[in-house]
Short mmCIF file of C-alpha atoms in Angstrom, two decimals:
data_model
loop_
_atom_site.label_atom_id
_atom_site.label_comp_id
_atom_site.label_asym_id
_atom_site.label_seq_id
_atom_site.Cartn_x
_atom_site.Cartn_y
_atom_site.Cartn_z
CA MET A 166 -6.00 -14.01 73.22
CA ALA A 167 -9.05 -14.21 75.73
CA ILE A 168 -12.00 -11.80 75.48
CA PRO A 169 -10.97 -8.74 77.74
CA PRO A 170 -13.20 -8.23 80.98
CA ALA A 171 -14.14 -4.77 79.53
CA LEU A 172 -15.58 -6.09 76.55
CA VAL A 173 -17.36 -8.62 78.37
CA GLU A 174 -19.27 -6.22 80.30
CA ARG A 175 -19.77 -4.46 77.10
CA LEU A 176 -21.58 -7.47 75.44
CA LEU A 177 -23.57 -7.92 78.71
CA GLU A 178 -24.92 -4.47 78.82
CA LEU A 179 -25.89 -4.53 75.17
CA GLY A 180 -27.96 -7.94 76.01
CA HIS A 181 -25.41 -10.33 74.61
CA GLU A 182 -26.02 -12.77 77.46
CA GLU A 183 -26.05 -15.74 75.23
CA GLU A 184 -22.94 -15.01 73.55
CA VAL A 185 -20.99 -14.39 76.75
CA ARG A 186 -22.88 -17.94 78.04
CA TYR A 187 -21.69 -19.76 75.30
CA GLN A 188 -18.14 -18.28 75.55
CA ALA A 189 -17.59 -19.04 78.91
CA GLY A 190 -18.61 -22.78 77.98
CA ARG A 191 -15.86 -22.73 75.69
CA GLY A 192 -13.19 -21.88 78.40
CA GLU A 193 -13.59 -17.80 78.44
CA TRP A 194 -12.85 -17.42 81.55
CA ARG A 195 -13.47 -13.69 81.68
CA CYS A 196 -16.80 -14.61 80.29
CA ALA A 197 -17.63 -16.76 83.07
CA GLN A 198 -16.34 -14.15 85.40
CA GLY A 199 -18.75 -11.57 83.98
CA LEU A 200 -21.65 -14.33 84.09
CA VAL A 201 -21.09 -14.60 87.57
CA ARG A 202 -21.11 -11.23 88.55
CA LEU A 203 -24.20 -10.71 86.66
CA PHE A 204 -26.18 -13.40 88.56
CA GLY A 205 -24.87 -12.31 91.57
CA GLU A 206 -26.23 -9.10 91.10
CA ARG A 207 -29.69 -10.96 90.08
CA GLY A 208 -29.51 -13.04 93.14
CA LEU A 209 -29.09 -16.12 90.97
CA ARG A 210 -26.76 -18.08 93.25
CA THR A 211 -27.24 -21.72 91.61
CA GLN A 212 -26.73 -20.05 88.04
CA ALA A 213 -23.45 -18.59 89.28
CA LEU A 214 -22.36 -21.85 90.74
CA GLU A 215 -23.26 -23.92 87.65
CA VAL A 216 -20.84 -21.38 85.43
CA LEU A 217 -17.98 -21.94 87.67
CA ALA A 218 -18.31 -25.33 88.27
CA PRO A 219 -16.46 -26.94 85.09
CA TYR A 220 -13.75 -24.24 86.06
CA VAL A 221 -13.32 -25.44 89.82
CA ALA A 222 -13.59 -29.27 88.48
CA ALA A 223 -10.51 -28.32 86.42
CA GLY A 224 -8.76 -27.08 89.14
CA TRP A 225 -8.79 -23.36 88.11
CA TRP A 226 -7.68 -21.63 91.16
CA PRO A 227 -8.91 -18.22 90.34
CA ALA A 228 -12.42 -19.86 89.77
CA VAL A 229 -12.10 -21.81 93.07
CA GLU A 230 -10.98 -18.24 94.93
CA THR A 231 -14.25 -16.82 93.57
CA GLN A 232 -16.42 -19.55 94.80
CA VAL A 233 -14.96 -19.50 98.12
CA GLU A 234 -15.79 -15.19 98.04
CA LEU A 235 -19.68 -16.36 96.84
CA LEU A 236 -19.98 -18.93 99.65
CA GLU A 237 -18.45 -16.26 102.40
CA GLY A 238 -20.59 -13.57 100.88
CA TRP A 239 -23.72 -15.81 100.92
CA GLY A 240 -23.03 -16.21 104.79
CA ARG A 241 -21.90 -19.97 103.88
CA ALA A 242 -18.40 -19.94 105.67
CA GLU A 243 -17.99 -23.60 106.25
CA GLU A 244 -18.58 -24.41 103.08
CA ALA A 245 -15.94 -21.74 101.96
CA ILE A 246 -13.53 -23.06 104.38
CA ALA A 247 -14.14 -26.90 103.15
CA LEU A 248 -13.62 -25.77 99.42
CA CYS A 249 -10.53 -23.93 100.16
CA ARG A 250 -8.98 -26.37 102.45
CA ARG A 251 -9.18 -29.03 99.73
CA TYR A 252 -7.08 -27.03 97.51
CA ALA A 253 -4.86 -25.77 100.41
CA ARG A 254 -3.72 -29.39 101.03
CA SER A 255 -1.49 -29.45 98.20
CA GLY A 256 0.32 -26.80 99.66
CA GLU A 257 0.06 -23.88 97.05
CA SER A 258 0.80 -20.38 98.46
CA PRO A 259 -2.62 -18.53 97.09
CA ALA A 260 -4.96 -21.25 98.37
CA LEU A 261 -2.85 -21.55 101.70
CA GLY A 262 -3.30 -17.97 102.27
CA VAL A 263 -6.60 -17.35 101.26
CA LEU A 264 -7.71 -20.34 103.80
CA GLY A 265 -5.66 -18.65 106.58
CA GLN A 266 -7.35 -15.35 105.92
CA LEU A 267 -10.83 -17.03 105.63
CA LEU A 268 -10.30 -19.04 108.97
CA GLY A 269 -9.01 -15.59 110.53
CA ARG A 270 -11.88 -13.61 109.53
CA HIS A 271 -14.51 -16.46 111.11
CA GLY A 272 -13.22 -16.52 114.43
CA ARG A 273 -10.69 -19.38 114.12
CA ALA A 274 -7.24 -16.90 113.89
CA ASP A 275 -5.28 -19.42 116.42
CA GLU A 276 -5.88 -22.16 113.57
CA ALA A 277 -5.10 -19.72 110.78
CA PHE A 278 -1.78 -18.67 112.38
CA THR A 279 -0.56 -22.05 112.70
CA LEU A 280 -1.24 -22.78 109.49
CA LEU A 281 0.67 -20.05 107.95
CA ARG A 282 3.47 -19.77 109.99
CA ASP A 283 5.51 -22.32 108.30
CA GLY A 284 5.33 -20.41 105.13
CA VAL A 285 6.67 -17.01 106.46
CA GLU A 286 9.46 -17.06 103.55
CA ASP A 287 6.40 -16.72 101.06
CA TRP A 288 5.57 -12.99 100.73
CA PHE A 289 1.74 -13.67 100.26
CA LEU A 290 1.81 -16.21 103.14
CA ALA A 291 3.84 -13.91 105.38
CA ALA A 292 1.36 -11.10 104.59
CA ALA A 293 -1.85 -13.42 105.21
CA LEU A 294 0.14 -14.40 108.63
CA VAL A 295 0.31 -10.50 109.66
CA ASP A 296 -3.44 -10.35 108.92
CA VAL A 297 -4.21 -12.69 111.09
CA ALA A 298 -1.74 -12.30 113.89
CA GLY A 299 -3.19 -9.61 115.83
CA ALA A 300 -6.60 -11.40 116.52
CA ALA A 301 -4.58 -14.52 117.32
CA GLY A 302 -2.72 -12.56 119.94
CA GLU A 303 0.65 -13.68 117.83
CA ASP A 304 2.02 -10.18 116.98
CA ASP A 305 4.98 -10.92 118.80
CA ALA A 306 5.61 -14.33 117.69
CA ALA A 307 5.02 -13.00 113.91
CA ALA A 308 7.15 -10.29 114.44
CA ALA A 309 10.08 -12.65 115.75
CA LEU A 310 9.47 -14.50 112.46
CA LEU A 311 9.90 -11.60 110.54
CA ALA A 312 12.72 -10.20 112.20
CA ASP A 313 14.64 -13.43 112.00
CA ARG A 314 14.04 -13.48 108.01
CA ILE A 315 15.36 -9.62 107.93
CA GLU A 316 18.58 -10.87 110.18
CA ALA A 317 18.89 -13.74 107.45
CA ALA A 318 19.51 -11.36 104.57
CA VAL A 319 21.93 -12.23 102.19
CA PRO A 320 24.06 -9.30 100.31
CA LEU A 321 23.88 -9.07 97.09
CA TRP A 322 25.12 -6.32 94.55
CA GLY A 323 25.63 -3.73 97.18
CA GLY A 324 22.22 -4.59 98.93
CA LEU A 325 20.34 -7.19 100.69
CA VAL A 326 17.99 -9.83 99.17
CA ILE A 327 15.16 -10.32 102.07
CA GLU A 328 12.98 -13.34 101.79
CA PRO A 329 10.12 -12.70 101.62
CA PHE A 330 10.78 -9.38 100.00
CA ASN A 331 8.06 -7.61 102.03
CA ALA A 332 9.30 -8.77 105.29
CA VAL A 333 10.32 -4.84 106.47
CA ASP A 334 6.84 -3.68 105.45
CA LEU A 335 5.19 -6.46 107.24
CA LEU A 336 7.42 -6.02 110.59
CA ALA A 337 6.52 -2.35 110.60
CA VAL A 338 2.81 -2.92 110.16
CA ILE A 339 2.90 -4.78 113.17
CA HIS A 340 4.85 -2.36 115.26
CA GLU A 341 2.40 0.34 114.15
CA ARG A 342 -0.48 -1.86 115.15
CA GLN A 343 1.08 -2.23 118.44
CA GLY A 344 1.65 1.45 118.67
CA ARG A 345 5.18 1.20 118.68
CA ILE A 346 5.70 4.05 116.10
CA ASP A 347 9.14 4.99 116.65
CA GLU A 348 10.27 1.42 116.17
CA ALA A 349 8.25 1.33 112.65
CA ILE A 350 9.76 4.32 111.68
CA ALA A 351 13.39 3.61 112.76
CA LEU A 352 12.95 0.19 111.03
CA LEU A 353 11.81 1.79 107.40
CA HIS A 354 14.51 4.11 107.96
CA ALA A 355 17.18 1.58 108.47
CA HIS A 356 16.14 -0.24 105.34
CA GLY A 357 16.27 2.99 102.95
CA PHE A 358 13.59 3.98 100.27
CA ALA A 359 11.12 1.28 99.13
CA LEU A 360 7.73 1.46 97.05
CA VAL A 361 4.76 -0.12 98.38
CA LYS A 362 1.99 0.10 95.26
CA GLY A 363 3.61 3.03 94.07
CA ARG A 364 3.82 4.79 97.48
CA ASP A 365 6.79 5.74 99.59
CA ARG A 366 5.87 3.47 102.63
CA LEU A 367 7.83 5.81 105.32
CA ALA A 368 6.23 8.86 104.04
CA ASP A 369 2.63 7.33 104.44
CA LEU A 370 3.46 6.10 107.93
CA LEU A 371 4.69 9.44 109.00
CA ALA A 372 1.59 11.00 107.43
CA ARG A 373 -0.85 8.58 108.91
CA HIS A 374 0.11 9.82 112.24
CA ASP A 375 0.65 13.27 111.71
CA TRP A 376 4.46 13.68 112.25
CA ILE A 377 4.31 16.71 109.83
CA ASP A 378 7.63 18.15 110.84
CA GLU A 379 9.47 14.68 110.37
CA LEU A 380 7.65 14.04 107.01
CA ARG A 381 8.75 17.61 105.92
CA ALA A 382 12.62 16.89 107.04
CA TYR A 383 11.98 13.33 105.04
CA ALA A 384 10.72 14.83 101.89
CA ALA A 385 13.77 16.96 101.89
CA THR A 386 15.88 14.19 101.26
CA GLY A 387 13.65 11.60 100.08
CA PRO A 388 14.35 10.34 96.74
CA HIS A 389 11.97 10.73 93.62
CA GLY A 390 9.55 13.52 94.76
CA LEU A 391 7.29 10.73 96.63
CA ALA A 392 7.69 11.97 100.12
CA ALA A 393 7.19 15.39 98.91
CA GLN A 394 3.78 14.17 97.46
CA CYS A 395 2.78 12.69 100.11
CA LEU A 396 3.50 16.07 102.15
CA ALA A 397 1.61 18.10 99.73
CA GLU A 398 -1.39 15.65 99.72
CA VAL A 399 -1.56 16.11 103.59
CA LEU A 400 -1.27 19.79 103.22
CA GLU A 401 -3.86 19.87 100.36
CA GLU A 402 -6.26 18.00 102.28
CA ARG A 403 -6.12 20.25 105.15
CA GLY A 404 -7.16 23.28 102.71
CA ASP A 405 -3.77 24.64 102.76
CA VAL A 406 -2.75 24.59 98.88
CA GLY A 407 -0.27 27.36 99.30
CA ALA A 408 1.55 25.18 101.62
CA ALA A 409 1.47 21.94 99.28
CA VAL A 410 2.37 24.21 96.46
CA ALA A 411 5.29 25.37 98.39
CA ALA A 412 6.19 21.87 99.31
CA TYR A 413 6.58 21.06 95.71
CA ARG A 414 8.22 23.88 94.80
CA THR A 415 11.08 23.50 97.72
CA ILE A 416 11.92 20.48 97.01
CA GLY A 417 12.22 21.35 93.07
CA GLU A 418 14.94 23.93 94.38
CA GLN A 419 16.90 21.36 96.36
CA ASP A 420 16.56 18.65 93.90
CA GLY A 421 15.29 19.68 90.63
CA MET A 422 11.86 19.76 89.27
CA SER A 423 11.75 16.70 87.34
CA HIS A 424 10.20 14.55 90.18
CA VAL A 425 7.60 17.09 91.55
CA ALA A 426 6.69 19.19 88.18
CA VAL A 427 3.51 16.65 87.22
CA PRO A 428 2.11 16.33 90.70
CA LEU A 429 2.50 20.18 91.20
CA ALA A 430 1.08 20.74 87.59
CA ARG A 431 -1.93 18.53 88.53
CA LEU A 432 -2.43 20.36 91.94
CA LEU A 433 -2.47 23.75 90.48
CA GLU A 434 -4.67 22.47 87.67
CA ARG A 435 -7.13 20.89 90.45
CA HIS A 436 -7.28 24.42 92.21
CA GLY A 437 -8.09 26.49 89.01
CA ARG A 438 -4.57 27.48 88.05
CA GLY A 439 -4.06 26.00 85.09
CA ALA A 440 -1.84 29.05 83.80
CA GLU A 441 0.62 28.52 86.67
CA ALA A 442 0.42 24.79 85.81
CA ILE A 443 1.52 25.11 82.50
CA GLU A 444 4.36 27.61 83.55
CA VAL A 445 5.68 25.04 85.78
CA MET A 446 5.93 22.31 82.85
CA ARG A 447 7.25 24.84 80.53
CA GLU A 448 10.03 25.64 82.73
CA LEU A 449 10.93 21.73 83.00
CA ALA A 450 10.41 21.85 79.34
CA GLU A 451 13.04 24.65 78.54
CA GLY A 452 15.69 22.03 80.74
CA PRO A 453 18.04 19.65 79.52
CA ASP A 454 15.47 17.24 79.71
CA GLY A 455 12.85 19.12 77.80
CA LEU A 456 12.88 16.80 74.72
CA GLU A 457 11.74 13.63 76.85
CA ASP A 458 8.40 12.20 75.42
CA TRP A 459 6.31 12.50 78.65
CA ILE A 460 7.29 16.04 79.57
CA VAL A 461 6.29 17.14 76.05
CA GLU A 462 2.60 15.39 76.15
CA PHE A 463 1.80 16.24 79.65
CA LEU A 464 2.76 19.65 78.49
CA CYS A 465 0.64 19.50 75.37
CA THR A 466 -2.38 17.66 77.33
CA LEU A 467 -2.33 20.95 79.64
CA TYR A 468 -2.20 23.29 76.54
CA ALA A 469 -5.51 21.53 75.20
CA ASP A 470 -7.10 21.23 78.66
CA GLN A 471 -6.83 25.06 79.19
CA GLY A 472 -8.06 26.01 75.90
CA ARG A 473 -4.76 27.13 74.32
CA PRO A 474 -3.82 24.54 71.67
CA ARG A 475 -2.00 26.67 69.19
CA GLU A 476 0.12 27.33 71.84
CA GLY A 477 0.92 23.60 72.29
CA LEU A 478 1.21 23.05 68.57
CA ALA A 479 3.72 26.11 68.40
CA HIS A 480 5.68 24.10 71.62
CA LEU A 481 5.58 20.99 69.25
CA ASP A 482 7.43 22.87 66.61
CA ALA A 483 9.96 23.95 68.73
CA VAL A 484 10.58 20.72 69.65
CA LYS A 485 10.49 19.23 66.23
CA GLU A 486 13.44 22.11 65.39
CA ARG A 487 15.30 20.81 68.60
CA ARG A 488 15.26 17.44 67.46
CA ALA A 489 15.67 17.82 63.96
CA ARG A 490 12.99 15.29 63.14
CA GLU A 491 9.68 14.26 64.48
CA ASP A 492 8.64 10.70 64.35
CA TRP A 493 5.46 9.26 65.10
CA ASP A 494 5.70 9.34 68.82
CA PHE A 495 5.75 13.46 68.95
CA PHE A 496 3.60 13.95 65.66
CA ARG A 497 0.89 12.22 67.35
CA MET A 498 0.82 14.55 70.17
CA ARG A 499 -0.24 17.17 67.29
CA LEU A 500 -3.36 15.42 66.52
CA PRO A 501 -5.41 16.03 69.68
CA LEU A 502 -4.35 19.97 69.49
CA ILE A 503 -5.16 20.13 65.82
CA ALA A 504 -8.75 18.69 66.52
CA ALA A 505 -9.20 21.18 69.47
CA CYS A 506 -8.76 23.82 66.99
CA GLY A 507 -11.86 23.02 65.43
CA LEU A 508 -9.81 20.95 62.66
CA PRO A 509 -10.72 17.38 63.48
CA ASP A 510 -10.83 16.30 59.57
CA LYS A 511 -7.51 18.01 59.03
CA ALA A 512 -5.74 16.04 62.06
CA ILE A 513 -6.98 12.74 60.26
CA GLU A 514 -5.88 14.06 56.94
CA LEU A 515 -2.40 14.53 58.37
CA ALA A 516 -2.36 11.39 60.05
CA ARG A 517 -2.88 9.34 56.90
CA ALA A 518 -0.85 11.31 55.27
CA HIS A 519 2.46 10.88 57.78
CA PRO A 520 5.20 8.49 56.56
CA GLU A 521 4.39 6.05 59.12
CA GLY A 522 0.48 6.33 58.65
CA ASP A 523 -0.43 2.95 57.39
CA THR A 524 1.13 1.25 60.58
CA TRP A 525 -0.90 -0.50 63.07
CA TYR A 526 -0.17 2.04 66.17
CA ALA A 527 -1.44 4.65 63.53
CA ALA A 528 -4.04 3.14 62.55
CA ASP A 529 -5.17 2.84 66.06
CA GLU A 530 -4.92 6.33 66.42
CA ILE A 531 -6.75 7.40 63.39
CA ALA A 532 -9.70 5.11 64.41
CA ARG A 533 -9.80 6.95 67.66
CA MET A 534 -10.49 10.23 65.66
CA LEU A 535 -12.57 8.94 63.38
CA THR A 536 -14.90 7.39 66.15
CA ALA A 537 -14.66 11.04 67.87
CA ALA A 538 -15.71 12.45 64.84
CA GLY A 539 -19.10 10.13 64.36
CA ARG A 540 -17.56 8.09 61.84
CA PRO A 541 -17.35 4.54 63.16
CA ASP A 542 -17.64 2.89 59.84
CA GLU A 543 -14.35 4.04 58.73
CA ALA A 544 -12.67 3.35 61.92
CA ARG A 545 -13.44 -0.42 61.51
CA ALA A 546 -12.05 0.09 57.90
CA VAL A 547 -8.62 1.39 59.05
CA LEU A 548 -8.21 -1.10 61.71
CA GLU A 549 -9.48 -4.33 59.84
CA PRO A 550 -6.04 -4.66 57.99
CA HIS A 551 -4.10 -4.55 61.13
CA ILE A 552 -6.43 -7.29 62.93
CA ALA A 553 -3.58 -9.12 64.38
CA SER A 554 -1.95 -6.22 66.32
CA THR A 555 -5.32 -4.41 67.42
CA PRO A 556 -7.79 -7.31 67.88
CA THR A 557 -9.58 -5.28 71.04
CA ARG A 558 -9.73 -2.18 69.28
CA LEU A 559 -11.35 -3.76 66.35
CA ALA A 560 -13.69 -5.87 68.46
CA GLU A 561 -14.98 -2.79 70.31
CA HIS A 562 -16.11 -1.28 67.25
CA LEU A 563 -17.48 -4.53 65.83
CA ILE A 564 -19.67 -4.92 69.27
CA ASP A 565 -21.29 -1.53 68.73
CA ALA A 566 -21.97 -2.05 65.11
CA GLY A 567 -23.80 -5.54 66.34
CA ARG A 568 -21.31 -7.54 64.69
CA ILE A 569 -20.80 -9.75 67.60
CA LYS A 570 -19.52 -13.14 65.89
CA ASP A 571 -16.87 -11.12 63.73
CA ALA A 572 -15.73 -9.40 67.29
CA ILE A 573 -15.09 -12.43 68.72
CA ALA A 574 -13.36 -14.14 65.85
CA ALA A 575 -11.04 -10.91 65.88
CA LEU A 576 -10.27 -11.59 69.64
CA GLN A 577 -9.82 -15.34 69.22
CA ARG A 578 -7.43 -15.52 66.04
CA PRO A 579 -4.37 -17.60 66.56
CA PRO A 580 -1.59 -15.75 67.94
CA LYS A 581 1.18 -14.55 65.27
CA ASP A 582 4.63 -12.98 66.06
CA PRO A 583 4.72 -10.19 67.88
CA VAL A 584 4.67 -6.82 66.26
CA ASP A 585 7.23 -3.93 66.73
CA SER A 586 5.81 -0.80 68.54
CA PRO A 587 7.17 2.67 67.92
CA TRP A 588 7.73 3.03 71.69
CA THR A 589 9.19 -0.27 73.12
CA THR A 590 10.44 -3.49 71.62
CA THR A 591 9.10 -5.38 74.52
CA VAL A 592 5.03 -4.16 74.66
CA HIS A 593 3.51 -4.72 71.34
CA SER A 594 -0.47 -4.27 70.89
CA GLY A 595 -1.14 -3.26 74.77
CA ASP A 596 -3.91 -5.83 74.63
CA TRP A 597 -4.87 -7.80 78.04
CA VAL A 598 -4.06 -11.21 77.58
CA SER A 599 -5.01 -14.22 79.76
CA THR A 600 -4.91 -18.07 79.81
CA ALA A 601 -8.00 -19.68 80.38
CA PRO A 602 -8.09 -23.35 81.79
CA PRO A 603 -8.87 -26.35 79.47
CA LEU A 604 -12.30 -27.74 80.20
#
C-alpha cells in the first residue's frame, strides 16, 4: 500500500525530510505531495517543481494538476494554461474541466465556455461549464443545454436516469444565480429528494434565501430528517435553540425519531444539556430499533462524555441480555467506559481475554488503549503479528519510536488476500490506498 498522507506529514514534522524525498523518488506520490507543500511554504519554487517533474513527465494527472495550481498561485497563469492545455488535447474530462475553469478565472470565459459546451453530458465538465457561464454571459445557453439533458432522461426502475447526473442541481444553480428562485425551487421539487455532498439540496436553497416557512413545511415531509436538520441549524444560528429543538421534536413526532435523534442530541450537548441528550437517545434505544449498533454506540459515547460511564455499562448489560450474546462489535463499546471508570488496565485485560481478542481488529483496539495508557512498546508488540491487516497503525507506532525504515517496510509489504472484518465483508483494514504512477 502507499504511504498515507497523515504519515507523510508525521515524518516531515519529525524531521525525516530525506526519507520522504527518497520515497518520493521511488514513486510514492503522497510523499511527493508532502514535499511540494513543504517547499511551497518555504518559498522553494524550483525544488517543488523538481519533485513534480518525473510525475508530470509520466503523465500522472494529479501531479499535472498540482503543478497547474502552483503556477497559477505564483502568478504564472499563462504557463499554467499552456501546461493544462497539453493534457486537455487528449479530451480527458479532468484536464478539460480544469482548463476551462482556469481560463474562466483569467478573463477568458468565452473561450472556456466554447471549450466545455460540447462535454455537457459529463458531470465534471457540466459543473465547470456552469462555473464559467456567468462570466461569459452564457447562463441562458448553459441552462438550455442542461434542460435538454433533463428532457432526454431515460426511465429506469421507476425513476429517471439523467446524464449528467447533476444536471438538475446545476440548472437550479443557474436559476438561483439569475435570481429566479421560484423556478429553482420548482425544479428541485419536481425531481424529488436528492443529496449533494450529504445535504438536502432543496432545504439548503430555502435556507440560503431565508424562506423559513417554506423550509418548515418541507421539513415536515422531507425524507431522512435532513430538511429538519437544515431548519434547526438556521434557528440555532439565530440563537433560538428552543425553536431548533422543537423543530427536531416536531419531525420526530411525525416520522419517528430515528432520523433526527442524533443531530438533536448533538444540539442539546452543544448547549450544555447533556442529560437531555442522553434521554433522547435512551428513548430511541428503548424502541424497536434500539439494538442497532450505531444507536447503542452513540448513547454509550454520550454517557462517557457526560461522566456517567457506569450507566453506559449498565445499558450494555441490558443490550447483551436482549441480544442473548455479545460479539466484539458490541463488547468493544465497553472498553472506553471501563477506562473512564478509572480502570484502563482492566479494560485491556478484558479485551485480551475476549474470544476475539487475538484478531487484528481487537489488536487495533487494544493497541489504542495501550498507547493511551502510556505503554507504546506493548502496543507495537500487539500489532506486529497483524502487520498485514493493520500496517498504518503499526507504522504510526514505529515512526514515533524512531524506527522509520521499519515503518516504511510495514506500509510497503506486498498485498495479501483481504481479511474479514467483524462489521462488513467489503471493508477490511480501513487503510487508505492509492496507486502511484510508474517512474
